[in-house]
């Protein structure tokens, strides 16, 4: 844990901590504007520190992704929530998110009016924040291996949203996982997947996910959906594109909309 940053304004009040303060006092009284500026900077630092310790903190996985130049599709979901609500309307009332860092996605969804949300973390919760642990205690987030049947009844959720998770599965396991996601959804599945060429963390991949991510093209996914008998949700695709255009929203990840199982 990093140490709490000191308050620049207090150090100034104590005197002598900032090297240039003494020389300024020898010439003239410190400018009121400078004092106010230092107070503002100190306040910003304190607010940032407090926020980083709350539910809005950046997780270790998120930080690794940013450091390596990768794109987190779970973060992209949080950006796209207004667009998803336009595209799916009432289908956003009961949402299941599946993917790494699911606590952040669930927390964002729960802030939306008339939306209930649950999450499945496919890998681990070892570095979970206090907010995430609270979601686990409430039964809103659970860890489960998505290569096996999900612990939910058919059509338990109106919408299932998946991010980052499928990029780490081979076709052998995709054959089991995607139909299972379709089984537990009533109104559709939304998949956020990385673009070919995007980076992911290297060392962390093997320890957490067992294999490096494999980013497939949109044409590969389209052929695969047909192969396993899942149909694309054309009305949702059209509404999502229209809402994206209106909001000038450009997804950093590929987004696919699928129909649920009959």
XYZ file of C-alpha atoms in Angstrom:
262
model
C 0.000 0.000 0.000
C 1.329 3.441 -0.916
C 1.797 5.995 1.812
C -0.682 8.835 2.103
C 0.641 11.912 0.291
C 1.456 14.864 2.494
C -0.562 18.060 2.347
C 1.492 20.720 0.528
C -0.469 23.485 2.259
C 0.409 22.129 5.699
C 4.088 21.862 4.821
C 3.976 25.476 3.737
C 2.317 26.473 7.009
C 4.996 24.599 8.996
C 7.597 26.621 7.155
C 10.919 25.616 5.677
C 9.767 22.341 4.090
C 9.696 23.804 0.597
C 13.166 25.040 -0.374
C 11.984 28.088 -2.233
C 9.732 29.403 0.552
C 12.534 30.936 2.613
C 13.908 32.899 -0.295
C 10.460 34.179 -1.161
C 9.893 35.358 2.426
C 13.235 37.157 2.384
C 12.151 39.217 -0.602
C 8.502 39.806 0.187
C 5.466 38.303 1.778
C 4.158 35.219 -0.047
C 1.591 36.151 -2.626
C -2.017 35.364 -1.591
C -2.568 33.856 -5.034
C 0.319 31.412 -4.513
C -1.065 30.389 -1.115
C -4.504 29.748 -2.572
C -2.983 27.753 -5.425
C -1.048 25.551 -3.011
C -4.173 24.971 -0.941
C -6.092 23.917 -4.067
C -3.328 21.494 -5.101
C -3.308 19.987 -1.624
C -7.075 19.518 -1.693
C -6.911 17.823 -5.101
C -4.228 15.427 -3.873
C -6.279 14.511 -0.814
C -9.449 13.953 -2.858
C -7.539 11.773 -5.303
C -6.112 9.709 -2.477
C -9.490 9.178 -0.837
C -11.100 8.245 -4.144
C -8.375 5.723 -4.920
C -9.222 3.883 -1.725
C -12.949 3.691 -2.451
C -14.996 1.691 -4.946
C -13.628 3.872 -7.723
C -10.060 2.656 -7.368
C -8.231 1.214 -10.346
C -7.656 -2.488 -9.862
C -4.243 -4.114 -10.278
C -5.420 -5.874 -13.430
C -6.653 -2.571 -14.841
C -3.376 -0.849 -14.069
C -1.409 -3.648 -15.725
C -3.557 -3.380 -18.825
C -2.941 0.352 -19.073
C 0.771 -0.018 -18.431
C 1.151 -2.510 -21.257
C -0.928 -0.421 -23.649
C -3.786 -2.927 -23.698
C -7.467 -2.123 -23.966
C -9.787 -3.376 -21.230
C -13.156 -4.319 -22.658
C -14.588 -4.377 -19.120
C -13.759 -0.670 -18.885
C -15.360 -0.240 -22.301
C -18.630 -1.651 -20.948
C -18.743 1.134 -18.373
C -18.362 3.707 -21.160
C -21.058 2.041 -23.237
C -23.815 1.747 -20.613
C -25.820 4.745 -21.963
C -25.621 3.223 -25.458
C -26.649 -0.225 -24.223
C -29.665 1.289 -22.453
C -30.779 2.934 -25.691
C -30.338 -0.327 -27.603
C -31.898 -2.725 -25.089
C -34.338 -0.613 -23.065
C -36.208 -2.793 -20.558
C -33.801 -5.664 -21.220
C -31.297 -3.826 -19.007
C -33.402 -4.537 -15.921
C -31.560 -7.760 -14.927
C -27.995 -7.927 -16.236
C -25.316 -10.560 -15.733
C -21.749 -9.487 -16.469
C -19.152 -12.186 -17.138
C -15.465 -11.347 -17.277
C -12.354 -10.181 -15.435
C -12.776 -7.235 -13.062
C -16.515 -7.899 -12.986
C -16.899 -5.933 -9.735
C -16.230 -2.654 -11.547
C -18.797 -3.475 -14.240
C -21.423 -4.544 -11.689
C -20.821 -1.412 -9.591
C -21.373 0.799 -12.649
C -24.524 -1.065 -13.689
C -26.015 -0.845 -10.192
C -25.814 2.942 -10.372
C -28.343 2.879 -13.217
C -31.997 3.366 -12.370
C -34.189 0.241 -12.616
C -31.161 -2.006 -13.229
C -30.189 -5.015 -11.141
C -26.783 -6.530 -11.841
C -24.769 -9.631 -11.011
C -21.272 -10.679 -11.980
C -19.200 -13.791 -12.630
C -15.422 -13.503 -12.208
C -13.861 -16.334 -14.265
C -10.379 -16.200 -12.760
C -9.684 -14.923 -9.245
C -10.664 -12.375 -6.635
C -7.344 -12.343 -4.782
C -6.761 -8.610 -5.277
C -10.385 -7.634 -4.699
C -11.138 -4.166 -3.345
C -13.313 -3.547 -0.300
C -16.174 -2.657 -2.632
C -15.727 -5.924 -4.523
C -15.667 -7.986 -1.330
C -18.909 -6.299 -0.313
C -20.521 -7.351 -3.612
C -19.352 -10.925 -3.019
C -20.836 -10.970 0.502
C -24.152 -9.732 -0.878
C -24.195 -12.566 -3.431
C -24.019 -10.184 -6.399
C -20.581 -11.358 -7.553
C -19.200 -14.883 -7.551
C -16.212 -16.699 -8.986
C -16.973 -19.513 -11.444
C -15.129 -21.372 -14.181
C -17.014 -20.443 -17.335
C -15.740 -23.542 -19.133
C -18.398 -25.433 -17.160
C -22.183 -24.922 -16.759
C -23.100 -21.688 -14.986
C -24.897 -22.007 -11.625
C -28.082 -20.326 -12.883
C -31.436 -21.483 -14.194
C -32.437 -20.920 -17.823
C -33.329 -17.301 -18.645
C -32.319 -16.082 -15.178
C -31.214 -12.731 -16.648
C -32.717 -10.448 -19.231
C -29.288 -9.621 -20.699
C -25.823 -11.205 -20.447
C -22.807 -8.985 -21.131
C -19.371 -10.574 -21.612
C -16.011 -8.808 -21.750
C -12.406 -10.013 -22.161
C -13.235 -13.562 -21.002
C -13.881 -15.235 -24.383
C -10.555 -14.052 -25.798
C -8.824 -16.514 -23.457
C -10.888 -19.565 -24.471
C -10.024 -22.013 -27.221
C -12.799 -23.070 -29.641
C -13.101 -26.317 -27.638
C -14.360 -24.375 -24.626
C -16.147 -21.658 -26.600
C -18.373 -24.461 -27.920
C -19.582 -25.002 -24.336
C -19.448 -21.477 -22.923
C -21.366 -19.483 -25.549
C -24.442 -21.781 -25.627
C -24.404 -21.657 -21.810
C -24.450 -17.846 -21.860
C -27.348 -17.997 -24.311
C -29.185 -20.420 -22.000
C -29.197 -18.109 -18.967
C -30.229 -14.993 -20.930
C -33.780 -14.123 -21.929
C -33.298 -11.189 -24.309
C -29.790 -11.483 -25.668
C -26.017 -11.542 -25.231
C -23.569 -8.688 -25.788
C -19.931 -9.632 -26.338
C -17.066 -7.158 -26.003
C -13.928 -8.634 -27.548
C -10.475 -7.263 -28.332
C -9.393 -6.309 -31.832
C -6.663 -8.363 -33.531
C -3.343 -6.681 -32.807
C -4.324 -5.298 -29.409
C -1.906 -5.958 -26.577
C -2.504 -7.664 -23.268
C -0.268 -8.143 -20.254
C 2.182 -10.942 -20.909
C 3.386 -12.307 -17.571
C 0.069 -11.836 -15.815
C -1.788 -13.617 -18.608
C -0.155 -16.973 -18.037
C -0.509 -16.903 -14.257
C -4.125 -15.693 -14.178
C -5.660 -16.990 -17.387
C -3.559 -20.053 -18.242
C -3.000 -18.914 -21.833
C -2.409 -15.680 -23.745
C -5.380 -13.876 -25.247
C -6.246 -14.696 -28.850
C -7.971 -11.813 -30.587
C -10.099 -12.905 -33.512
C -11.426 -10.841 -36.379
C -15.087 -9.906 -36.711
C -15.392 -12.239 -39.714
C -14.050 -15.140 -37.616
C -16.615 -14.460 -34.904
C -19.453 -14.158 -37.422
C -18.587 -17.534 -38.976
C -18.266 -19.067 -35.541
C -21.679 -17.827 -34.382
C -23.264 -19.448 -37.447
C -21.308 -22.656 -36.849
C -22.659 -23.121 -33.309
C -26.185 -22.019 -34.189
C -26.297 -18.565 -32.551
C -27.963 -15.783 -34.516
C -26.984 -12.125 -34.401
C -29.562 -9.764 -32.896
C -30.212 -7.470 -35.869
C -32.665 -5.057 -34.129
C -30.224 -4.567 -31.234
C -27.308 -4.047 -33.647
C -29.228 -1.313 -35.470
C -30.272 0.484 -32.260
C -26.750 0.259 -30.856
C -25.256 1.742 -34.021
C -27.823 4.555 -34.114
C -27.249 5.435 -30.439
C -23.472 5.315 -30.937
C -23.687 7.690 -33.872
C -25.897 10.105 -31.966
C -23.553 10.119 -28.943
C -20.355 10.098 -31.075
C -19.378 6.896 -29.301
C -16.629 4.755 -30.859
C -16.031 1.440 -29.042
C -12.412 0.530 -28.332
C -13.436 -3.144 -28.561
C -15.430 -5.222 -30.994
C -19.084 -5.479 -29.957
C -21.350 -8.359 -30.989
C -25.073 -8.735 -30.277
C -26.551 -12.238 -30.188
C -30.019 -13.651 -29.665
C -30.751 -15.872 -26.687
C -31.573 -19.552 -26.968
C -35.186 -20.406 -27.772
